[in-house]
Amino acid sequence: MTGNHQTLALLLFSGFVAVTLGITTWVSRHRHGSAEEFYAGGRLFSPMENGFAIAGDYMSAASFLGISGLIALFGYDGMLYSVGFLVAWLVVLFLVAELVRNCGRFTLADVVAARMSERPVRIAAGTSSVTVSVLYLVAQMVGAGSLVALLLGGTSEAAQSWTVIGVGALMVIYVSLGGMRATTWIQIVKAVLLLAGTVALTVLVLVRFHGDFDQLLLTAAERSGHGRSFLAPGLKYGGDWTARFDFISLGLALVLGTAGLPHILSRFYTVPTARAARRSVVWSIGLIGGFYLMTIVLGFGAAAIVGPAAVRASNAAGNTAVPLLALDLGGGADSTGGTVLFAIVAAVAFATILAVVAGITLASSASVAHDLYASLRRGRTKPRSEVAVARTAAVGIGVVAIALGLLARDLNVAFLVGLAFAVAASANLPVLLYSLFWRGFTTRGAVWSVYGGLIPALTLVMLSPVVSGSPESLFPGLDFQYFPLQNPGLVSIPLGFVAGWLGTITSAEVADEAKHAETEVRSLTGAGAV
């Protein structure tokens, strides 16, 4: 890219960073240092504000960069991510949002521990939450590296590395100083910017084809080199039975994973009531639904206007399809319009990454402090010391995410998020649903459910083509691939449910009927909710 692209994009991005750091500084001066303030923003946000923040949390680099890139490269099969991410919100709305808000305080473990032995359950749920968060963070770091590679012409690996480190440092500052209140306002600002940018690009794509969506699809199919098969299922997931099972596995992970994501669940605690939590989800469904419909237009637009070959040449995983599309829509590489539009899209994508990593880091550091640290200290912690541990944990999590982000820089960000969703659906969703709806569920069942989903999911990813055995793997020179599917959800999600059931029926512990009745009344009515 030319120096103009670099300078303008960096100026716009610097402006966003300055605004968000200003928000963080302002919030840090007005904070009270309480756990409720740090983890839940004082529970002061309205449903609309929280709905925008949830949408900001959910519309990540995977959505903006990864999904559009996959549609540009694989057509119809790439749309699975858009559909899966959107349908997942129905599970959240009907099964999780209101009940979680009523039963918990700050984390997923609060809901499960309400009727179990706290220590083992909190350690298991905290471990799982941190694992899912780190996997999700890696995807955002990879997105940041891809953008910088495009900005700098793809020549400087050192620049990519320093960008990943810089993003990590900023997210630690946001979380450590501002907590949930600053993170929420950053998400709201970012959601507005991202939606505005996506609407503008979508309108420009449709104007280019005079509003004729059929012509857009036919042009995309023609430029793809695959003809009409580009618009039909099977280009990525239809070659053989392994690919078809991978398709089912990914679909399960996307639809069920959202309800187990720690940074999404923690959003329901930032509103004052369960009714507000439910209304937050309705707001977010509207915003997210519109956004994912637009990513379909952008993906096929990139295929029709830029061409899959140019997208693949810029980034093999397709992560740079949208910035390249913006460049072309603005008038090309040497035009003022192209430079401005490219710079705006790159800056919005950077803002997206920064905001999402702040939300995920906050959720994972809360799990470390509120669940793991408090459990190991057997409850002998003061709120202020717990918050101090959370701030320290944010630094450690940032370091781990940076290291893994540098390792996985060549993988598609939407694909990486698919893995995080699979682990969330395997380890967090079964224990959450059992705790809310199964009267006889026990502590052993809860612990087995978490580890019975978490360990198989991570093991199967390690033994899959993602890590070794193919040219696109993390370690292409090695081959310890024994599991054929790229996404483990088809196997690990049922295992999480089976392990929870098995742990419960083999447990000598008798479920506490009184605690279950209390949890049931609280979850359904809000009586006694914090």
Short mmCIF file of C-alpha atoms in Angstrom, two decimals:
data_model
loop_
_atom_site.label_atom_id
_atom_site.label_comp_id
_atom_site.label_asym_id
_atom_site.label_seq_id
_atom_site.Cartn_x
_atom_site.Cartn_y
_atom_site.Cartn_z
CA MET A 1 0.00 0.00 0.00
CA THR A 2 1.07 3.58 -0.55
CA GLY A 3 2.30 5.92 2.14
CA ASN A 4 -1.01 7.82 1.95
CA HIS A 5 -2.97 4.73 2.97
CA GLN A 6 -0.64 4.05 5.85
CA THR A 7 -0.59 7.61 7.15
CA LEU A 8 -4.33 8.23 6.94
CA ALA A 9 -5.28 4.85 8.42
CA LEU A 10 -2.80 5.30 11.26
CA LEU A 11 -4.09 8.84 11.93
CA LEU A 12 -7.71 7.66 12.10
CA PHE A 13 -6.76 4.71 14.26
CA SER A 14 -4.73 6.97 16.55
CA GLY A 15 -7.81 9.20 16.89
CA PHE A 16 -9.91 6.22 18.02
CA VAL A 17 -7.21 5.16 20.48
CA ALA A 18 -7.03 8.72 21.87
CA VAL A 19 -10.83 8.87 22.35
CA THR A 20 -11.00 5.46 24.03
CA LEU A 21 -8.03 6.19 26.27
CA GLY A 22 -9.79 9.44 27.21
CA ILE A 23 -12.94 7.47 28.15
CA THR A 24 -10.82 5.04 30.18
CA THR A 25 -9.01 7.85 32.01
CA TRP A 26 -12.28 9.64 32.80
CA VAL A 27 -13.87 6.44 34.13
CA SER A 28 -10.78 5.57 36.20
CA ARG A 29 -11.04 8.94 38.00
CA HIS A 30 -14.66 8.29 38.95
CA ARG A 31 -14.39 4.64 39.96
CA HIS A 32 -15.06 3.42 43.48
CA GLY A 33 -12.82 0.35 43.39
CA SER A 34 -15.67 -2.04 44.21
CA ALA A 35 -16.01 -5.46 42.58
CA GLU A 36 -19.46 -4.55 41.25
CA GLU A 37 -18.03 -1.42 39.63
CA PHE A 38 -15.09 -3.27 38.03
CA TYR A 39 -16.90 -6.42 36.86
CA ALA A 40 -20.40 -5.07 36.06
CA GLY A 41 -20.04 -1.29 35.63
CA GLY A 42 -22.26 -0.71 38.66
CA ARG A 43 -25.21 -2.36 36.78
CA LEU A 44 -26.18 1.09 35.51
CA PHE A 45 -26.53 0.58 31.74
CA SER A 46 -29.85 0.81 29.92
CA PRO A 47 -31.08 -2.03 27.64
CA MET A 48 -30.27 0.02 24.53
CA GLU A 49 -26.75 0.88 25.73
CA ASN A 50 -26.12 -2.72 26.71
CA GLY A 51 -27.60 -3.96 23.44
CA PHE A 52 -25.13 -1.83 21.49
CA ALA A 53 -22.31 -3.03 23.78
CA ILE A 54 -23.29 -6.70 23.28
CA ALA A 55 -23.37 -6.11 19.52
CA GLY A 56 -19.95 -4.46 19.80
CA ASP A 57 -18.61 -7.46 21.73
CA TYR A 58 -20.05 -9.92 19.21
CA MET A 59 -19.22 -8.16 15.93
CA SER A 60 -15.55 -8.96 16.11
CA ALA A 61 -12.66 -9.07 13.63
CA ALA A 62 -13.88 -12.58 12.79
CA SER A 63 -17.19 -11.15 11.65
CA PHE A 64 -15.93 -8.09 9.80
CA LEU A 65 -12.79 -9.54 8.22
CA GLY A 66 -13.03 -13.34 8.45
CA ILE A 67 -16.59 -14.06 7.32
CA SER A 68 -16.44 -11.70 4.35
CA GLY A 69 -13.11 -13.27 3.39
CA LEU A 70 -14.51 -16.81 3.56
CA ILE A 71 -17.53 -15.83 1.43
CA ALA A 72 -15.18 -14.18 -1.09
CA LEU A 73 -13.12 -17.39 -1.33
CA PHE A 74 -15.77 -20.12 -0.92
CA GLY A 75 -19.09 -18.48 -1.76
CA TYR A 76 -22.13 -20.23 -0.30
CA ASP A 77 -20.14 -22.31 2.21
CA GLY A 78 -18.63 -19.18 3.73
CA MET A 79 -22.15 -17.97 4.57
CA LEU A 80 -22.44 -20.69 7.21
CA TYR A 81 -20.63 -18.43 9.66
CA SER A 82 -23.09 -15.55 9.12
CA VAL A 83 -26.10 -17.83 9.58
CA GLY A 84 -24.60 -19.70 12.55
CA PHE A 85 -23.57 -16.59 14.45
CA LEU A 86 -27.04 -15.06 13.99
CA VAL A 87 -29.12 -18.15 14.84
CA ALA A 88 -27.03 -18.57 18.01
CA TRP A 89 -28.74 -15.49 19.46
CA LEU A 90 -32.07 -17.30 19.60
CA VAL A 91 -30.50 -19.83 22.00
CA VAL A 92 -29.18 -16.95 24.12
CA LEU A 93 -32.52 -15.11 24.13
CA PHE A 94 -34.78 -18.05 24.98
CA LEU A 95 -32.56 -20.17 27.25
CA VAL A 96 -29.88 -18.06 28.86
CA ALA A 97 -30.09 -14.25 29.10
CA GLU A 98 -32.78 -13.68 31.72
CA LEU A 99 -31.95 -16.76 33.81
CA VAL A 100 -28.22 -15.96 33.96
CA ARG A 101 -28.93 -12.37 34.99
CA ASN A 102 -31.14 -13.57 37.85
CA CYS A 103 -28.88 -16.36 39.14
CA GLY A 104 -25.37 -14.91 38.93
CA ARG A 105 -23.34 -11.90 40.02
CA PHE A 106 -20.31 -11.54 37.72
CA THR A 107 -19.31 -14.83 36.01
CA LEU A 108 -20.61 -18.13 34.62
CA ALA A 109 -19.37 -19.93 37.74
CA ASP A 110 -21.75 -17.87 39.91
CA VAL A 111 -24.72 -19.51 38.20
CA VAL A 112 -23.39 -23.06 38.58
CA ALA A 113 -22.06 -22.63 42.13
CA ALA A 114 -25.42 -21.36 43.42
CA ARG A 115 -26.52 -24.92 44.25
CA MET A 116 -23.20 -26.86 44.32
CA SER A 117 -20.01 -27.12 46.39
CA GLU A 118 -18.42 -23.86 45.37
CA ARG A 119 -14.69 -24.57 45.25
CA PRO A 120 -14.43 -27.43 42.68
CA VAL A 121 -17.15 -25.91 40.50
CA ARG A 122 -15.56 -22.45 40.46
CA ILE A 123 -12.10 -23.86 39.63
CA ALA A 124 -13.52 -25.93 36.74
CA ALA A 125 -15.71 -23.15 35.32
CA GLY A 126 -12.97 -20.53 35.79
CA THR A 127 -10.42 -22.69 33.96
CA SER A 128 -12.83 -23.25 31.09
CA SER A 129 -13.74 -19.55 30.83
CA VAL A 130 -10.10 -18.48 30.67
CA THR A 131 -9.34 -21.12 28.00
CA VAL A 132 -12.24 -20.01 25.78
CA SER A 133 -11.31 -16.34 26.22
CA VAL A 134 -7.67 -16.90 25.25
CA LEU A 135 -8.71 -18.82 22.10
CA TYR A 136 -11.05 -15.96 21.16
CA LEU A 137 -8.33 -13.39 21.84
CA VAL A 138 -5.93 -15.21 19.49
CA ALA A 139 -8.38 -14.70 16.61
CA GLN A 140 -8.49 -10.94 17.26
CA MET A 141 -4.68 -10.74 17.40
CA VAL A 142 -4.42 -12.57 14.06
CA GLY A 143 -6.87 -10.07 12.56
CA ALA A 144 -4.70 -7.18 13.78
CA GLY A 145 -1.60 -8.73 12.22
CA SER A 146 -3.35 -9.28 8.88
CA LEU A 147 -4.45 -5.65 8.70
CA VAL A 148 -1.00 -4.31 9.40
CA ALA A 149 0.53 -6.66 6.83
CA LEU A 150 -1.85 -5.17 4.26
CA LEU A 151 -1.15 -1.61 5.35
CA LEU A 152 2.61 -2.13 5.07
CA GLY A 153 2.53 -4.13 1.87
CA GLY A 154 2.93 -7.52 3.56
CA THR A 155 6.69 -7.15 3.79
CA SER A 156 7.32 -6.57 7.46
CA GLU A 157 6.79 -9.46 9.87
CA ALA A 158 8.35 -7.33 12.57
CA ALA A 159 5.62 -4.70 12.06
CA GLN A 160 2.95 -7.40 12.40
CA SER A 161 4.53 -8.62 15.60
CA TRP A 162 4.79 -5.14 17.10
CA THR A 163 1.15 -4.46 16.19
CA VAL A 164 -0.01 -7.59 18.00
CA ILE A 165 2.07 -6.52 21.02
CA GLY A 166 0.63 -2.99 20.83
CA VAL A 167 -2.97 -4.24 20.70
CA GLY A 168 -2.23 -6.48 23.69
CA ALA A 169 -0.78 -3.57 25.66
CA LEU A 170 -3.77 -1.31 24.94
CA MET A 171 -6.30 -3.94 25.98
CA VAL A 172 -4.49 -4.40 29.30
CA ILE A 173 -4.63 -0.61 29.89
CA TYR A 174 -8.37 -0.44 29.09
CA VAL A 175 -9.23 -3.29 31.45
CA SER A 176 -6.84 -2.40 34.27
CA LEU A 177 -7.82 1.27 34.47
CA GLY A 178 -11.43 1.39 33.34
CA GLY A 179 -13.00 -1.99 34.13
CA MET A 180 -16.45 -2.81 32.76
CA ARG A 181 -17.72 0.77 32.52
CA ALA A 182 -14.92 1.94 30.22
CA THR A 183 -15.03 -1.31 28.24
CA THR A 184 -18.79 -0.91 27.68
CA TRP A 185 -18.53 2.66 26.37
CA ILE A 186 -15.64 1.62 24.08
CA GLN A 187 -17.88 -1.17 22.74
CA ILE A 188 -20.75 1.28 22.10
CA VAL A 189 -18.50 3.72 20.20
CA LYS A 190 -17.00 0.87 18.20
CA ALA A 191 -20.41 -0.69 17.37
CA VAL A 192 -21.66 2.63 15.95
CA LEU A 193 -18.48 3.07 13.87
CA LEU A 194 -18.54 -0.51 12.58
CA LEU A 195 -22.23 -0.42 11.63
CA ALA A 196 -21.79 2.95 9.87
CA GLY A 197 -18.76 1.66 7.93
CA THR A 198 -20.51 -1.57 6.96
CA VAL A 199 -23.66 0.25 5.79
CA ALA A 200 -21.54 2.62 3.66
CA LEU A 201 -19.63 -0.26 1.99
CA THR A 202 -22.83 -2.27 1.42
CA VAL A 203 -24.53 0.69 -0.26
CA LEU A 204 -21.47 1.28 -2.49
CA VAL A 205 -21.38 -2.40 -3.54
CA LEU A 206 -25.11 -2.37 -4.41
CA VAL A 207 -24.74 0.94 -6.27
CA ARG A 208 -21.90 -0.57 -8.34
CA PHE A 209 -24.37 -3.26 -9.52
CA HIS A 210 -27.32 -0.80 -9.78
CA GLY A 211 -29.11 -2.57 -6.92
CA ASP A 212 -29.23 -5.85 -8.85
CA PHE A 213 -28.24 -8.51 -6.30
CA ASP A 214 -28.60 -11.29 -8.91
CA GLN A 215 -26.01 -9.59 -11.09
CA LEU A 216 -23.70 -9.29 -8.08
CA LEU A 217 -23.94 -13.04 -7.41
CA LEU A 218 -23.47 -13.99 -11.07
CA THR A 219 -20.40 -11.74 -11.39
CA ALA A 220 -18.93 -13.21 -8.19
CA ALA A 221 -19.50 -16.75 -9.50
CA GLU A 222 -17.92 -15.86 -12.85
CA ARG A 223 -14.79 -14.32 -11.28
CA SER A 224 -14.41 -17.13 -8.75
CA GLY A 225 -13.32 -19.67 -11.37
CA HIS A 226 -15.87 -22.17 -10.03
CA GLY A 227 -18.92 -21.01 -11.98
CA ARG A 228 -22.36 -21.69 -10.53
CA SER A 229 -20.89 -24.12 -7.95
CA PHE A 230 -19.62 -20.99 -6.14
CA LEU A 231 -23.27 -20.25 -5.29
CA ALA A 232 -24.11 -23.81 -4.20
CA PRO A 233 -23.16 -25.84 -1.11
CA GLY A 234 -20.05 -27.99 -1.23
CA LEU A 235 -17.13 -25.84 -2.36
CA LYS A 236 -15.43 -25.99 1.05
CA TYR A 237 -17.46 -28.56 2.97
CA GLY A 238 -18.82 -30.92 0.31
CA GLY A 239 -15.82 -32.77 -1.11
CA ASP A 240 -16.14 -35.95 0.96
CA TRP A 241 -17.78 -37.27 4.13
CA THR A 242 -15.05 -35.75 6.31
CA ALA A 243 -15.81 -32.29 4.91
CA ARG A 244 -19.55 -32.82 5.42
CA PHE A 245 -19.07 -33.86 9.03
CA ASP A 246 -16.85 -30.80 9.47
CA PHE A 247 -19.74 -28.71 8.18
CA ILE A 248 -22.13 -30.21 10.77
CA SER A 249 -19.52 -29.83 13.50
CA LEU A 250 -18.94 -26.17 12.72
CA GLY A 251 -22.69 -25.46 12.55
CA LEU A 252 -23.23 -27.02 16.00
CA ALA A 253 -20.32 -25.05 17.46
CA LEU A 254 -21.53 -21.71 16.07
CA VAL A 255 -25.17 -22.13 17.09
CA LEU A 256 -24.49 -23.48 20.60
CA GLY A 257 -21.22 -21.70 21.39
CA THR A 258 -22.51 -18.15 21.91
CA ALA A 259 -24.48 -19.14 25.02
CA GLY A 260 -21.22 -20.34 26.60
CA LEU A 261 -18.98 -17.35 25.80
CA PRO A 262 -17.82 -15.73 29.08
CA HIS A 263 -17.59 -12.18 27.70
CA ILE A 264 -21.17 -12.37 26.36
CA LEU A 265 -22.59 -13.85 29.58
CA SER A 266 -20.89 -11.17 31.69
CA ARG A 267 -22.75 -8.49 29.69
CA PHE A 268 -26.07 -9.55 31.26
CA TYR A 269 -24.81 -8.40 34.68
CA THR A 270 -24.32 -4.78 33.57
CA VAL A 271 -28.07 -4.02 33.54
CA PRO A 272 -30.24 -3.55 36.66
CA THR A 273 -32.88 -6.26 36.03
CA ALA A 274 -33.53 -9.50 34.16
CA ARG A 275 -36.14 -7.74 32.01
CA ALA A 276 -33.45 -5.26 30.97
CA ALA A 277 -31.15 -8.18 30.13
CA ARG A 278 -33.80 -9.69 27.86
CA ARG A 279 -34.46 -6.33 26.17
CA SER A 280 -30.68 -5.94 25.69
CA VAL A 281 -30.64 -9.17 23.70
CA VAL A 282 -33.57 -7.99 21.54
CA TRP A 283 -31.65 -4.79 20.74
CA SER A 284 -28.49 -6.75 19.96
CA ILE A 285 -30.33 -9.24 17.71
CA GLY A 286 -31.60 -6.37 15.56
CA LEU A 287 -28.16 -4.78 15.27
CA ILE A 288 -26.30 -8.06 14.75
CA GLY A 289 -28.88 -9.38 12.28
CA GLY A 290 -28.51 -6.34 10.06
CA PHE A 291 -24.74 -6.54 10.28
CA TYR A 292 -24.52 -10.21 9.26
CA LEU A 293 -26.84 -9.66 6.30
CA MET A 294 -24.44 -6.93 5.15
CA THR A 295 -21.38 -9.20 5.52
CA ILE A 296 -22.97 -11.47 2.89
CA VAL A 297 -23.14 -8.53 0.46
CA LEU A 298 -19.54 -7.55 1.29
CA GLY A 299 -18.25 -11.12 0.83
CA PHE A 300 -19.85 -11.61 -2.58
CA GLY A 301 -18.94 -8.00 -3.43
CA ALA A 302 -15.26 -8.74 -2.74
CA ALA A 303 -15.48 -11.84 -4.95
CA ALA A 304 -17.16 -9.89 -7.78
CA ILE A 305 -15.12 -6.67 -7.61
CA VAL A 306 -11.68 -7.67 -6.24
CA GLY A 307 -11.72 -11.34 -7.23
CA PRO A 308 -10.79 -14.36 -5.09
CA ALA A 309 -7.33 -14.57 -6.68
CA ALA A 310 -6.40 -11.03 -5.56
CA VAL A 311 -7.85 -11.66 -2.09
CA ARG A 312 -5.87 -14.88 -1.74
CA ALA A 313 -2.69 -13.19 -2.99
CA SER A 314 -3.00 -10.53 -0.29
CA ASN A 315 -3.83 -12.97 2.51
CA ALA A 316 -4.19 -16.71 1.98
CA ALA A 317 -6.94 -16.98 4.61
CA GLY A 318 -8.99 -14.12 3.09
CA ASN A 319 -8.76 -11.79 6.10
CA THR A 320 -8.07 -8.71 3.95
CA ALA A 321 -11.03 -9.01 1.53
CA VAL A 322 -13.00 -6.06 3.01
CA PRO A 323 -10.11 -3.53 3.06
CA LEU A 324 -9.28 -4.48 -0.56
CA LEU A 325 -12.95 -4.08 -1.50
CA ALA A 326 -13.00 -0.61 0.12
CA LEU A 327 -9.89 0.37 -1.85
CA ASP A 328 -11.54 -0.63 -5.13
CA LEU A 329 -14.92 0.94 -4.33
CA GLY A 330 -13.23 4.26 -3.53
CA GLY A 331 -11.61 4.43 -6.95
CA GLY A 332 -8.50 2.24 -6.78
CA ALA A 333 -5.08 2.22 -5.17
CA ASP A 334 -3.90 5.61 -6.46
CA SER A 335 -7.13 7.56 -5.98
CA THR A 336 -7.98 9.91 -3.11
CA GLY A 337 -11.34 8.17 -2.60
CA GLY A 338 -9.72 4.76 -2.46
CA THR A 339 -7.12 5.98 0.03
CA VAL A 340 -9.75 7.56 2.29
CA LEU A 341 -12.18 4.62 2.19
CA PHE A 342 -9.41 2.06 2.73
CA ALA A 343 -8.06 4.08 5.66
CA ILE A 344 -11.53 4.36 7.25
CA VAL A 345 -12.18 0.61 6.93
CA ALA A 346 -8.74 -0.28 8.27
CA ALA A 347 -9.22 2.10 11.22
CA VAL A 348 -12.71 0.69 11.96
CA ALA A 349 -11.30 -2.85 11.83
CA PHE A 350 -8.52 -1.85 14.25
CA ALA A 351 -11.13 -0.28 16.54
CA THR A 352 -13.17 -3.48 16.34
CA ILE A 353 -10.23 -5.59 17.39
CA LEU A 354 -9.26 -3.28 20.26
CA ALA A 355 -12.78 -3.10 21.67
CA VAL A 356 -13.43 -6.85 21.47
CA VAL A 357 -10.12 -7.82 23.08
CA ALA A 358 -10.87 -5.43 25.95
CA GLY A 359 -14.21 -7.15 26.60
CA ILE A 360 -12.76 -10.65 26.41
CA THR A 361 -9.79 -9.75 28.63
CA LEU A 362 -12.11 -8.29 31.26
CA ALA A 363 -14.25 -11.46 31.31
CA SER A 364 -11.23 -13.77 31.58
CA SER A 365 -9.49 -11.69 34.26
CA ALA A 366 -12.78 -11.70 36.23
CA SER A 367 -12.79 -15.51 36.03
CA VAL A 368 -9.19 -15.65 37.29
CA ALA A 369 -9.87 -13.34 40.26
CA HIS A 370 -13.51 -14.06 41.16
CA ASP A 371 -13.44 -17.83 40.54
CA LEU A 372 -9.89 -19.24 40.62
CA TYR A 373 -8.17 -16.88 43.09
CA ALA A 374 -11.16 -16.59 45.43
CA SER A 375 -11.59 -20.40 45.43
CA LEU A 376 -7.93 -21.08 46.18
CA ARG A 377 -8.14 -18.55 49.02
CA ARG A 378 -11.32 -20.34 50.17
CA GLY A 379 -13.33 -17.15 50.20
CA ARG A 380 -10.89 -15.21 52.40
CA THR A 381 -10.63 -12.34 49.92
CA LYS A 382 -11.73 -8.75 50.11
CA PRO A 383 -13.37 -7.18 47.04
CA ARG A 384 -10.54 -4.70 46.59
CA SER A 385 -7.84 -7.40 46.65
CA GLU A 386 -9.90 -9.46 44.19
CA VAL A 387 -10.08 -6.49 41.81
CA ALA A 388 -6.30 -6.00 42.15
CA VAL A 389 -5.80 -9.67 41.19
CA ALA A 390 -8.11 -9.17 38.18
CA ARG A 391 -6.00 -6.25 36.98
CA THR A 392 -2.83 -8.32 37.32
CA ALA A 393 -4.48 -11.26 35.57
CA ALA A 394 -5.30 -9.01 32.61
CA VAL A 395 -1.55 -8.55 32.05
CA GLY A 396 -0.86 -12.31 32.16
CA ILE A 397 -3.73 -13.12 29.80
CA GLY A 398 -2.55 -10.40 27.43
CA VAL A 399 0.94 -11.94 27.28
CA VAL A 400 -0.43 -15.43 26.53
CA ALA A 401 -2.78 -14.09 23.82
CA ILE A 402 0.04 -12.13 22.18
CA ALA A 403 2.30 -15.22 22.05
CA LEU A 404 -0.41 -17.45 20.53
CA GLY A 405 -1.49 -14.68 18.14
CA LEU A 406 2.02 -14.50 16.72
CA LEU A 407 2.03 -18.29 16.27
CA ALA A 408 -1.34 -18.49 14.48
CA ARG A 409 -0.95 -15.45 12.20
CA ASP A 410 -1.70 -17.35 8.95
CA LEU A 411 -5.09 -18.81 9.95
CA ASN A 412 -8.48 -17.30 9.07
CA VAL A 413 -9.87 -15.34 12.00
CA ALA A 414 -13.45 -16.62 11.57
CA PHE A 415 -12.12 -20.18 11.57
CA LEU A 416 -10.19 -19.52 14.81
CA VAL A 417 -13.34 -18.13 16.43
CA GLY A 418 -15.14 -21.31 15.33
CA LEU A 419 -12.69 -23.26 17.51
CA ALA A 420 -13.36 -20.96 20.49
CA PHE A 421 -17.10 -21.46 19.99
CA ALA A 422 -16.63 -25.25 19.91
CA VAL A 423 -14.79 -25.21 23.25
CA ALA A 424 -17.44 -22.87 24.77
CA ALA A 425 -20.28 -25.12 23.56
CA SER A 426 -18.49 -28.25 24.84
CA ALA A 427 -17.39 -27.07 28.29
CA ASN A 428 -19.66 -24.16 29.34
CA LEU A 429 -23.07 -24.73 27.76
CA PRO A 430 -23.77 -28.25 29.16
CA VAL A 431 -23.00 -27.27 32.76
CA LEU A 432 -25.01 -24.05 32.40
CA LEU A 433 -28.13 -25.79 31.05
CA TYR A 434 -27.91 -28.67 33.54
CA SER A 435 -27.56 -26.22 36.45
CA LEU A 436 -30.58 -24.20 35.34
CA PHE A 437 -32.93 -27.02 34.32
CA TRP A 438 -31.94 -30.38 35.93
CA ARG A 439 -33.24 -30.83 39.47
CA GLY A 440 -30.94 -33.77 40.29
CA PHE A 441 -27.67 -32.21 39.03
CA THR A 442 -24.73 -32.58 41.46
CA THR A 443 -21.29 -31.11 42.07
CA ARG A 444 -19.54 -34.09 40.50
CA GLY A 445 -21.79 -33.79 37.46
CA ALA A 446 -20.89 -30.10 37.13
CA VAL A 447 -17.13 -30.71 37.34
CA TRP A 448 -17.25 -33.70 34.99
CA SER A 449 -19.40 -31.75 32.54
CA VAL A 450 -16.86 -28.92 32.29
CA TYR A 451 -13.75 -31.08 32.02
CA GLY A 452 -15.59 -33.72 29.95
CA GLY A 453 -16.17 -31.10 27.27
CA LEU A 454 -13.04 -28.98 27.68
CA ILE A 455 -10.35 -31.69 27.62
CA PRO A 456 -11.72 -33.62 24.57
CA ALA A 457 -12.25 -30.36 22.65
CA LEU A 458 -8.66 -29.18 23.22
CA THR A 459 -7.22 -32.67 22.63
CA LEU A 460 -9.09 -33.11 19.35
CA VAL A 461 -7.94 -29.67 18.13
CA MET A 462 -4.34 -30.65 18.95
CA LEU A 463 -4.74 -33.88 16.94
CA SER A 464 -6.59 -32.23 14.03
CA PRO A 465 -5.42 -30.79 10.68
CA VAL A 466 -5.46 -27.35 12.35
CA VAL A 467 -2.21 -28.08 14.21
CA SER A 468 -0.32 -30.50 11.95
CA GLY A 469 -0.47 -32.69 8.87
CA SER A 470 -1.34 -30.17 6.14
CA PRO A 471 0.27 -27.12 4.45
CA GLU A 472 -2.21 -24.76 6.21
CA SER A 473 -1.49 -26.15 9.69
CA LEU A 474 0.18 -24.28 12.55
CA PHE A 475 3.10 -26.73 12.22
CA PRO A 476 3.10 -27.80 8.55
CA GLY A 477 6.37 -29.69 8.93
CA LEU A 478 4.97 -32.07 11.56
CA ASP A 479 2.28 -34.73 11.33
CA PHE A 480 0.49 -35.97 14.44
CA GLN A 481 -2.97 -35.62 12.92
CA TYR A 482 -5.23 -38.45 14.11
CA PHE A 483 -8.59 -36.62 14.16
CA PRO A 484 -9.85 -35.77 10.65
CA LEU A 485 -12.21 -32.86 11.43
CA GLN A 486 -11.01 -29.26 11.75
CA ASN A 487 -13.71 -28.38 14.29
CA PRO A 488 -14.18 -30.77 17.26
CA GLY A 489 -17.77 -29.72 18.13
CA LEU A 490 -19.52 -32.78 16.66
CA VAL A 491 -17.69 -35.03 19.14
CA SER A 492 -16.83 -32.78 22.09
CA ILE A 493 -20.24 -31.10 22.59
CA PRO A 494 -22.12 -34.41 23.14
CA LEU A 495 -19.24 -35.57 25.37
CA GLY A 496 -19.75 -32.53 27.62
CA PHE A 497 -23.43 -33.39 28.08
CA VAL A 498 -22.73 -37.12 28.56
CA ALA A 499 -19.97 -36.44 31.11
CA GLY A 500 -22.33 -34.22 33.15
CA TRP A 501 -25.03 -36.89 33.13
CA LEU A 502 -22.55 -39.67 33.99
CA GLY A 503 -20.97 -37.67 36.82
CA THR A 504 -24.40 -37.00 38.33
CA ILE A 505 -25.77 -40.55 38.22
CA THR A 506 -22.53 -42.01 39.67
CA SER A 507 -22.33 -39.42 42.45
CA ALA A 508 -23.09 -40.39 46.05
CA GLU A 509 -24.14 -36.80 46.70
CA VAL A 510 -27.87 -36.14 46.87
CA ALA A 511 -28.92 -32.98 45.05
CA ASP A 512 -30.10 -30.26 47.41
CA GLU A 513 -33.83 -29.89 46.63
CA ALA A 514 -34.14 -26.67 48.63
CA LYS A 515 -31.26 -24.98 46.78
CA HIS A 516 -32.66 -26.10 43.44
CA ALA A 517 -36.09 -24.72 44.32
CA GLU A 518 -34.49 -21.43 45.39
CA THR A 519 -32.46 -21.25 42.15
CA GLU A 520 -35.53 -22.08 40.06
CA VAL A 521 -37.67 -19.37 41.67
CA ARG A 522 -34.83 -16.85 41.46
CA SER A 523 -34.05 -17.62 37.81
CA LEU A 524 -37.68 -17.41 36.68
CA THR A 525 -38.92 -14.51 38.80
CA GLY A 526 -35.81 -12.50 39.73
CA ALA A 527 -36.69 -12.71 43.44
CA GLY A 528 -33.46 -12.37 45.41
CA ALA A 529 -31.36 -11.49 42.36
CA VAL A 530 -28.36 -9.22 42.94
#
